[in-house]
């Protein structure tokens, strides 16, 4: 069985990271819904782009955004 003990320095770094995460989460919660939706969409596009590039696909973030917009439009219009 493997075991690993976290040092005091690592514990401090993790606690600082948690504090920064909580501060960021609090800040994001104060954004208006339009800004939250924009950030969510851009994050999704960036993540999809990174994933497709890992798989050697040649899609840019702009192309992914176009596809996403096209699909969303088609779903909203019933096509």
Tab-separated table of N, CA and C in Angstrom:
chain	number	residue	atom	x	y	z
A	1	UNK	N	0.837	-1.179	0.000
A	1	UNK	CA	0.000	0.000	0.000
A	1	UNK	C	0.885	1.247	0.000
A	2	UNK	N	0.526	2.201	-0.830
A	2	UNK	CA	1.289	3.446	-0.907
A	2	UNK	C	0.762	4.439	0.119
A	3	UNK	N	1.664	5.212	0.671
A	3	UNK	CA	1.269	6.240	1.623
A	3	UNK	C	2.056	7.512	1.323
A	4	UNK	N	1.417	8.640	1.554
A	4	UNK	CA	2.072	9.915	1.326
A	4	UNK	C	1.619	10.882	2.396
A	5	UNK	N	2.581	11.526	3.019
A	5	UNK	CA	2.263	12.492	4.062
A	5	UNK	C	2.481	13.901	3.509
A	6	UNK	N	1.483	14.745	3.686
A	6	UNK	CA	1.564	16.124	3.209
A	6	UNK	C	2.343	16.945	4.234
A	7	UNK	N	3.324	17.690	3.731
A	7	UNK	CA	4.151	18.511	4.629
A	7	UNK	C	3.374	19.751	5.072
A	8	UNK	N	3.907	20.428	6.077
A	8	UNK	CA	3.287	21.669	6.565
A	8	UNK	C	3.258	22.718	5.464
A	9	UNK	N	4.321	22.806	4.694
A	9	UNK	CA	4.396	23.777	3.603
A	9	UNK	C	3.312	23.491	2.558
A	10	UNK	N	3.132	22.230	2.231
A	10	UNK	CA	2.097	21.861	1.260
A	10	UNK	C	0.709	22.159	1.818
A	11	UNK	N	0.515	21.912	3.104
A	11	UNK	CA	-0.765	22.204	3.749
A	11	UNK	C	-1.054	23.698	3.684
A	12	UNK	N	-0.055	24.538	3.951
A	12	UNK	CA	-0.228	25.989	3.876
A	12	UNK	C	-0.580	26.419	2.456
A	13	UNK	N	0.099	25.843	1.469
A	13	UNK	CA	-0.187	26.182	0.075
A	13	UNK	C	-1.616	25.785	-0.302
A	14	UNK	N	-2.036	24.624	0.161
A	14	UNK	CA	-3.409	24.183	-0.121
A	14	UNK	C	-4.437	25.096	0.545
A	15	UNK	N	-4.169	25.516	1.758
A	15	UNK	CA	-5.084	26.428	2.451
A	15	UNK	C	-5.147	27.774	1.743
A	16	UNK	N	-3.993	28.277	1.294
A	16	UNK	CA	-3.972	29.541	0.548
A	16	UNK	C	-4.733	29.413	-0.769
A	17	UNK	N	-4.580	28.283	-1.425
A	17	UNK	CA	-5.301	28.029	-2.669
A	17	UNK	C	-6.803	27.998	-2.408
A	18	UNK	N	-7.205	27.374	-1.320
A	18	UNK	CA	-8.623	27.318	-0.965
A	18	UNK	C	-9.171	28.720	-0.709
A	19	UNK	N	-8.414	29.544	-0.021
A	19	UNK	CA	-8.839	30.917	0.259
A	19	UNK	C	-9.000	31.695	-1.042
A	20	UNK	N	-8.038	31.568	-1.952
A	20	UNK	CA	-8.124	32.262	-3.240
A	20	UNK	C	-9.327	31.778	-4.039
A	21	UNK	N	-9.576	30.463	-4.005
A	21	UNK	CA	-10.727	29.910	-4.698
A	21	UNK	C	-12.024	30.494	-4.140
A	22	UNK	N	-12.157	30.551	-2.818
A	22	UNK	CA	-13.362	31.075	-2.183
A	22	UNK	C	-13.549	32.561	-2.506
A	23	UNK	N	-12.456	33.328	-2.518
A	23	UNK	CA	-12.549	34.744	-2.872
A	23	UNK	C	-13.015	34.919	-4.312
A	24	UNK	N	-12.472	34.105	-5.211
A	24	UNK	CA	-12.848	34.175	-6.616
A	24	UNK	C	-14.303	33.765	-6.799
A	25	UNK	N	-14.714	32.713	-6.115
A	25	UNK	CA	-16.101	32.252	-6.199
A	25	UNK	C	-17.045	33.352	-5.716
A	26	UNK	N	-16.717	34.005	-4.630
A	26	UNK	CA	-17.540	35.092	-4.103
A	26	UNK	C	-17.632	36.233	-5.119
A	27	UNK	N	-16.517	36.564	-5.757
A	27	UNK	CA	-16.499	37.625	-6.759
A	27	UNK	C	-17.371	37.260	-7.954
A	28	UNK	N	-17.240	36.037	-8.444
A	28	UNK	CA	-18.016	35.591	-9.598
A	28	UNK	C	-19.514	35.587	-9.289
A	29	UNK	N	-19.868	35.226	-8.067
A	29	UNK	CA	-21.278	35.214	-7.677
A	29	UNK	C	-21.888	36.612	-7.733
A	30	UNK	N	-21.061	37.653	-7.649
A	30	UNK	CA	-21.581	39.015	-7.692
A	30	UNK	C	-21.792	39.520	-9.127
A	31	UNK	N	-21.330	38.777	-10.125
A	31	UNK	CA	-21.503	39.178	-11.523
A	31	UNK	C	-22.974	39.094	-11.915
A	32	UNK	N	-23.363	39.928	-12.891
A	32	UNK	CA	-24.725	39.845	-13.400
A	32	UNK	C	-24.861	38.601	-14.279
A	33	UNK	N	-26.090	38.131	-14.513
A	33	UNK	CA	-26.302	36.892	-15.279
A	33	UNK	C	-25.696	36.912	-16.683
A	34	UNK	N	-25.730	38.045	-17.369
A	34	UNK	CA	-25.148	38.109	-18.715
A	34	UNK	C	-23.646	37.858	-18.690
A	35	UNK	N	-22.980	38.443	-17.715
A	35	UNK	CA	-21.537	38.256	-17.598
A	35	UNK	C	-21.205	36.806	-17.238
A	36	UNK	N	-21.999	36.214	-16.338
A	36	UNK	CA	-21.794	34.809	-15.971
A	36	UNK	C	-21.967	33.908	-17.191
A	37	UNK	N	-23.015	34.162	-17.989
A	37	UNK	CA	-23.259	33.346	-19.180
A	37	UNK	C	-22.136	33.495	-20.198
A	38	UNK	N	-21.614	34.716	-20.350
A	38	UNK	CA	-20.509	34.950	-21.276
A	38	UNK	C	-19.276	34.157	-20.842
A	39	UNK	N	-18.948	34.231	-19.562
A	39	UNK	CA	-17.784	33.510	-19.029
A	39	UNK	C	-17.976	32.008	-19.197
A	40	UNK	N	-19.177	31.525	-18.909
A	40	UNK	CA	-19.465	30.099	-19.046
A	40	UNK	C	-19.283	29.647	-20.492
A	41	UNK	N	-19.809	30.438	-21.442
A	41	UNK	CA	-19.694	30.070	-22.859
A	41	UNK	C	-18.237	30.080	-23.309
A	42	UNK	N	-17.483	31.102	-22.931
A	42	UNK	CA	-16.083	31.186	-23.334
A	42	UNK	C	-15.258	30.064	-22.712
A	43	UNK	N	-15.577	29.705	-21.485
A	43	UNK	CA	-14.871	28.591	-20.831
A	43	UNK	C	-15.163	27.279	-21.539
A	44	UNK	N	-16.423	27.087	-21.902
A	44	UNK	CA	-16.803	25.866	-22.615
A	44	UNK	C	-16.086	25.780	-23.959
A	45	UNK	N	-16.062	26.881	-24.690
A	45	UNK	CA	-15.389	26.914	-25.993
A	45	UNK	C	-13.900	26.624	-25.832
A	46	UNK	N	-13.285	27.236	-24.841
A	46	UNK	CA	-11.863	27.015	-24.601
A	46	UNK	C	-11.564	25.563	-24.243
A	47	UNK	N	-12.402	24.978	-23.385
A	47	UNK	CA	-12.207	23.578	-22.986
A	47	UNK	C	-12.415	22.622	-24.151
A	48	UNK	N	-13.444	22.856	-24.946
A	48	UNK	CA	-13.686	22.011	-26.118
A	48	UNK	C	-12.522	22.150	-27.089
A	49	UNK	N	-12.053	23.385	-27.308
A	49	UNK	CA	-10.923	23.616	-28.207
A	49	UNK	C	-9.674	22.886	-27.750
A	50	UNK	N	-9.387	22.968	-26.469
A	50	UNK	CA	-8.203	22.282	-25.938
A	50	UNK	C	-8.332	20.777	-26.113
A	51	UNK	N	-9.517	20.266	-25.835
A	51	UNK	CA	-9.740	18.820	-25.959
A	51	UNK	C	-9.592	18.354	-27.409
A	52	UNK	N	-10.158	19.111	-28.338
A	52	UNK	CA	-10.060	18.694	-29.745
A	52	UNK	C	-8.626	18.801	-30.249
A	53	UNK	N	-7.894	19.798	-29.767
A	53	UNK	CA	-6.494	19.922	-30.201
A	53	UNK	C	-5.635	18.794	-29.633
A	54	UNK	N	-5.958	18.332	-28.434
A	54	UNK	CA	-5.254	17.173	-27.869
A	54	UNK	C	-5.454	15.965	-28.780
A	55	UNK	N	-6.640	15.885	-29.378
A	55	UNK	CA	-6.971	14.770	-30.263
A	55	UNK	C	-6.545	15.054	-31.713
A	56	UNK	N	-5.717	16.069	-31.907
A	56	UNK	CA	-5.186	16.466	-33.211
A	56	UNK	C	-6.230	16.984	-34.189
A	57	UNK	N	-7.352	17.476	-33.700
A	57	UNK	CA	-8.328	18.124	-34.560
A	57	UNK	C	-7.835	19.535	-34.847
A	58	UNK	N	-8.264	20.087	-35.953
A	58	UNK	CA	-7.762	21.396	-36.362
A	58	UNK	C	-8.811	22.490	-36.212
A	59	UNK	N	-9.640	22.405	-35.184
A	59	UNK	CA	-10.657	23.419	-34.949
A	59	UNK	C	-10.090	24.531	-34.060
A	60	UNK	N	-10.338	25.773	-34.465
A	60	UNK	CA	-9.952	26.908	-33.630
A	60	UNK	C	-11.094	27.220	-32.672
A	61	UNK	N	-10.830	28.054	-31.682
A	61	UNK	CA	-11.891	28.463	-30.756
A	61	UNK	C	-13.007	29.188	-31.509
A	62	UNK	N	-12.660	29.969	-32.532
A	62	UNK	CA	-13.655	30.688	-33.335
A	62	UNK	C	-14.565	29.706	-34.073
A	63	UNK	N	-13.983	28.658	-34.623
A	63	UNK	CA	-14.786	27.643	-35.324
A	63	UNK	C	-15.699	26.901	-34.348
A	64	UNK	N	-15.203	26.622	-33.180
A	64	UNK	CA	-16.011	25.937	-32.168
A	64	UNK	C	-17.161	26.827	-31.740
A	65	UNK	N	-16.895	28.116	-31.569
A	65	UNK	CA	-17.958	29.058	-31.199
A	65	UNK	C	-19.021	29.104	-32.291
A	66	UNK	N	-18.600	29.101	-33.557
A	66	UNK	CA	-19.544	29.116	-34.673
A	66	UNK	C	-20.420	27.860	-34.650
A	67	UNK	N	-19.804	26.704	-34.427
A	67	UNK	CA	-20.560	25.445	-34.365
A	67	UNK	C	-21.546	25.488	-33.202
A	68	UNK	N	-21.088	25.933	-32.045
A	68	UNK	CA	-21.941	26.015	-30.863
A	68	UNK	C	-23.127	26.942	-31.121
A	69	UNK	N	-22.871	28.086	-31.723
A	69	UNK	CA	-23.934	29.042	-32.040
A	69	UNK	C	-24.909	28.444	-33.047
A	70	UNK	N	-24.379	27.766	-34.046
A	70	UNK	CA	-25.236	27.142	-35.060
A	70	UNK	C	-26.139	26.082	-34.443
A	71	UNK	N	-25.588	25.258	-33.578
A	71	UNK	CA	-26.379	24.207	-32.924
A	71	UNK	C	-27.437	24.828	-32.022
A	72	UNK	N	-27.054	25.823	-31.244
A	72	UNK	CA	-28.000	26.477	-30.347
A	72	UNK	C	-29.129	27.141	-31.129
A	73	UNK	N	-28.784	27.779	-32.249
A	73	UNK	CA	-29.805	28.419	-33.091
A	73	UNK	C	-30.754	27.365	-33.663
A	74	UNK	N	-30.195	26.258	-34.141
A	74	UNK	CA	-31.020	25.188	-34.707
A	74	UNK	C	-31.957	24.612	-33.639
A	75	UNK	N	-31.458	24.429	-32.440
A	75	UNK	CA	-32.300	23.888	-31.370
A	75	UNK	C	-33.408	24.859	-30.989
A	76	UNK	N	-33.097	26.156	-30.986
A	76	UNK	CA	-34.083	27.165	-30.604
A	76	UNK	C	-35.151	27.377	-31.676
A	77	UNK	N	-34.809	27.097	-32.929
A	77	UNK	CA	-35.777	27.301	-34.011
A	77	UNK	C	-36.505	26.013	-34.377
A	78	UNK	N	-36.133	24.908	-33.760
A	78	UNK	CA	-36.811	23.649	-33.984
A	78	UNK	C	-36.296	22.843	-35.150
A	79	UNK	N	-35.149	23.166	-35.680
A	79	UNK	CA	-34.585	22.401	-36.807
A	79	UNK	C	-33.766	21.236	-36.339
